[in-house]
XYZ file of C-alpha atoms in Angstrom:
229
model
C 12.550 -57.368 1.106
C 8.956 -59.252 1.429
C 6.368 -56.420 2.605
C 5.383 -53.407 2.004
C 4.348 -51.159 4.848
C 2.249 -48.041 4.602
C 1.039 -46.211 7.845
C -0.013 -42.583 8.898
C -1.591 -40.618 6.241
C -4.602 -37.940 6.315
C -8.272 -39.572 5.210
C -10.043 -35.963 4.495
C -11.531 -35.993 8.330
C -8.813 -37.011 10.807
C -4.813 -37.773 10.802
C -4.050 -40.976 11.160
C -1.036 -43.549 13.165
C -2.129 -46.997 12.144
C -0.764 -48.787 9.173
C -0.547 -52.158 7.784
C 2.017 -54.643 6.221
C 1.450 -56.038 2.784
C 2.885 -59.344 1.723
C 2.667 -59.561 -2.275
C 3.302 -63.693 -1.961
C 0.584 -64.163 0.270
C -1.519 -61.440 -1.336
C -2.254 -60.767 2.527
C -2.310 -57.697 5.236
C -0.860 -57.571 8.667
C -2.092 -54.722 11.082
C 0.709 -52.647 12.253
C 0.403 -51.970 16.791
C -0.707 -48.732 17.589
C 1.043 -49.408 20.536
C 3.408 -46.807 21.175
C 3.302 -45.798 17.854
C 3.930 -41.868 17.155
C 1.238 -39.474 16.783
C -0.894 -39.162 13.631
C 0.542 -37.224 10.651
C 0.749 -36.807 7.105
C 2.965 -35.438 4.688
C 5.710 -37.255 7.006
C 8.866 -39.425 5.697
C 9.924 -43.174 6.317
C 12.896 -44.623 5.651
C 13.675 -48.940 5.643
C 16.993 -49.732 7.714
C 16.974 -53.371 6.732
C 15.348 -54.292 9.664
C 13.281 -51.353 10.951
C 10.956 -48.508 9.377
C 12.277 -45.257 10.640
C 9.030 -42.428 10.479
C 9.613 -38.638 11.258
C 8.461 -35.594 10.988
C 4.961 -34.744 8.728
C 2.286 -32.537 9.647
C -1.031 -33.517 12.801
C -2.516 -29.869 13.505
C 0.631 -28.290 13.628
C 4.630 -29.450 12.149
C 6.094 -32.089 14.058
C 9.664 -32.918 14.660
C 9.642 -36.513 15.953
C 9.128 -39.874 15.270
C 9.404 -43.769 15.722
C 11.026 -47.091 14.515
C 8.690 -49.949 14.004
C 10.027 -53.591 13.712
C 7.735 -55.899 12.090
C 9.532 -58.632 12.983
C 8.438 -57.966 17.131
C 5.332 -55.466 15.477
C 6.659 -52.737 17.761
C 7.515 -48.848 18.211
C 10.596 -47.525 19.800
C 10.657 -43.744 19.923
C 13.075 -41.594 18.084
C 14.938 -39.347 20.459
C 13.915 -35.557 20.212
C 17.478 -34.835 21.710
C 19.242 -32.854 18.977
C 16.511 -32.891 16.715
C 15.867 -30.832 14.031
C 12.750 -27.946 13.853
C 9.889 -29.293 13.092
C 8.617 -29.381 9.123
C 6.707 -31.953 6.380
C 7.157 -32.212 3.043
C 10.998 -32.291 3.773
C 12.796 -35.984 2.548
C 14.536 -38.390 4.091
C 17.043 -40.924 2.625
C 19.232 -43.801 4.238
C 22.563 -44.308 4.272
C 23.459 -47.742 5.633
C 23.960 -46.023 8.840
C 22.054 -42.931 9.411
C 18.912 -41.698 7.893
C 19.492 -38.142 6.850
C 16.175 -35.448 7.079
C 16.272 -32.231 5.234
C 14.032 -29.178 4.286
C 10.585 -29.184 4.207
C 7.836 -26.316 5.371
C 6.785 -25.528 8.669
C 3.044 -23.384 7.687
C 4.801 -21.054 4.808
C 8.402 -21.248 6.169
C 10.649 -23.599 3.921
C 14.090 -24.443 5.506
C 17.548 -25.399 4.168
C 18.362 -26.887 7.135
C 17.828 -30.882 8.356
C 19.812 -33.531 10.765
C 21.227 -36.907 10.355
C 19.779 -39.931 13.195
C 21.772 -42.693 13.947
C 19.178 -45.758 15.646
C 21.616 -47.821 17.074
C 23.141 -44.340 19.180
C 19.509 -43.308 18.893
C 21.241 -39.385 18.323
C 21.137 -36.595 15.928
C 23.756 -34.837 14.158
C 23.074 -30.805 12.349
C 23.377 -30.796 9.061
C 25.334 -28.086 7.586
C 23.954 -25.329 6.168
C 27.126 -23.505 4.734
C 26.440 -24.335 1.007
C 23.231 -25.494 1.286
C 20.896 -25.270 -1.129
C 18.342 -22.898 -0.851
C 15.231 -23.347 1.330
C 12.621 -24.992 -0.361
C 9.721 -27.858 -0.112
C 8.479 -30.559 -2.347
C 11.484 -31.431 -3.484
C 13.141 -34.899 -3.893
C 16.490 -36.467 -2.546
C 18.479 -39.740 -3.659
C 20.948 -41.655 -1.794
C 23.986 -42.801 -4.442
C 26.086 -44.653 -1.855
C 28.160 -41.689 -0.762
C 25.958 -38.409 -1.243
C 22.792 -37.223 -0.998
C 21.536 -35.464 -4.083
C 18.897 -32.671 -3.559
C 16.696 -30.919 -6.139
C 13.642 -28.745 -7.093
C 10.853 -28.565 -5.399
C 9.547 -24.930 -4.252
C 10.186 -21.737 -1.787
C 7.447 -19.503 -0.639
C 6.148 -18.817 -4.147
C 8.319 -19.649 -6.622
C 9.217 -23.765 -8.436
C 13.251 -24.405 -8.390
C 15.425 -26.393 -10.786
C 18.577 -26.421 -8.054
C 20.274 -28.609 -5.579
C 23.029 -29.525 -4.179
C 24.883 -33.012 -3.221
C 25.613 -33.333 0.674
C 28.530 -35.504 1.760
C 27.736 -36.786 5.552
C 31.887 -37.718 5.937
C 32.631 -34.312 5.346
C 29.524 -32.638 6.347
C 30.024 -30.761 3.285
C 27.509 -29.455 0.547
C 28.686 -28.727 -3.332
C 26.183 -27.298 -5.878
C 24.402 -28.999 -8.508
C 24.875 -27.438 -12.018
C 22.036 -25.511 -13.553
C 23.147 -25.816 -16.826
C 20.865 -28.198 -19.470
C 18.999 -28.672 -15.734
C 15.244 -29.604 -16.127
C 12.369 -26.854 -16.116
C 11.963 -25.748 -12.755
C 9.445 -28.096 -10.793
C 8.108 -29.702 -7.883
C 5.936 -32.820 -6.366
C 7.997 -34.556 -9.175
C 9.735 -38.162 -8.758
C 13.365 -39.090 -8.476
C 15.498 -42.268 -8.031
C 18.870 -42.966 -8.373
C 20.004 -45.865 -10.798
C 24.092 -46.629 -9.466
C 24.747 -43.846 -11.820
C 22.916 -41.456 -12.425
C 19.485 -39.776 -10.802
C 16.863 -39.404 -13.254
C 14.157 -37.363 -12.551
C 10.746 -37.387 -14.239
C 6.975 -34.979 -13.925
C 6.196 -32.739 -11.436
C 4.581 -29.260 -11.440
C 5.344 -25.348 -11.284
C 2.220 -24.377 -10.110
C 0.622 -24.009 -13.321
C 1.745 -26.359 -15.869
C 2.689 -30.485 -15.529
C 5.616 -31.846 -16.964
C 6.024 -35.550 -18.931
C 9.528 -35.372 -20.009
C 12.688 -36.939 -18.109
C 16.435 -35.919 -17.365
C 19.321 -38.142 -15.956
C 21.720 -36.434 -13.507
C 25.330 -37.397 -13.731
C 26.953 -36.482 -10.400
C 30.894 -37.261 -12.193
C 30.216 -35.973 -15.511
C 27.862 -33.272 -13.560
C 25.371 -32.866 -16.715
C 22.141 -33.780 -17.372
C 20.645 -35.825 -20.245
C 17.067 -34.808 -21.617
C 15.267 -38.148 -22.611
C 12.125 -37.645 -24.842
C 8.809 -38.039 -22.732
């Protein structure tokens, strides 16, 4: 609401866990503690709880499968429970709900999953996600929160770019398919967000070609829109 906060990240020589906080008003950094901060990673998530940073998962050496929750207000880590967690992976997503920040996918070194987990911080506990009527397994793809379900699509298995998804309800712990047809090329490393409507979803790649062009998802009217690049 008045900072942005980046931390972890890979700098071509060494993974990193510091960070910083970055007040636009004050055109101004604050260091984010080390202090019991998780290990260094990239290609890791973080979600914002309204008062916390939640970061899990990513890649340090080898795929990791826990995390922390850093409060700028007291600039400190708590760890994330590895009770109940799910395998480890990076380049999987991670969305919030209001409640529970919900991880799934990703790659652990060439083997994508359809699997993930939802945490709750104030039970500090994780719940399975199920996988009956999951989408297939896949990286480098992109996930939106609309309020009620999480929407997942693209990204890539072991060798081929995707143009699927599905929408996972955390009530029912249920998973119904996202229709194919008028989807977008199939695509990866592309962008997402959701709008209180619709999820429009822009660029990417499919290993050989990069796209420019832009489709809204309806999730009521389940079609897609093509809007000219």
């Amino acid at each position: 609401g008045s900072e942005v906060i980046v931390w972890g990240g890979y700098n071509g020589v060494r993974y990193l866990n510091d960070g910083g906080r970055y007040n636009p008003t004050a055109n101004s950094w604050t260091t984010v503690t080390t202090s019991g901060a998780p290990a260094a990673r990239s290609q890791h998530t973080a979600v914002w709880t309204g008062s916390e940073m939640i970061v899990w998962g990513g890649a340090g050496g080898s795929a990791l499968n826990n995390g922390g929750r850093y409060s700028p207000t007291a600039n400190s880590w708590t760890a994330v429970t590895t009770t109940g967690t799910p395998a480890a992976r990076y380049d999987h997503t991670a969305v919030w709900t209001g409640s529970e920040m919900i991880v799934w996918g990703g790659d652990n070194f060439g083997s994508r999953l359809n699997n993930g987990g939802r945490y709750n911080p104030t039970a500090n506990s994780w719940t399975a996600v199920s996988t009956s009527g999951a989408p297939a397994a896949r990286a480098s793809h992109t996930a939106v929160w609309t309020g009620s379900e999480m929407i997942v699509w693209g990204g890539y298995n072991v060798s081929t770019s995707l143009n699927d998804g599905g929408r996972y309800n955390p009530t029912a712990n249920s998973w119904a398919a996202v229709t194919t047809s008028g989807a977008p090329a199939a695509r990866r490393q592309h962008t997402a967000v959701w709008t209180g409507s619709e999820m429009i979803v822009w660029g990417g790649d499919n290993g050989s070609s990069y796209f420019n062009d832009t489709f809204s998802y309806n999730p009521v009217r389940t079609l897609y829109l093509y809007q000219r690049p």
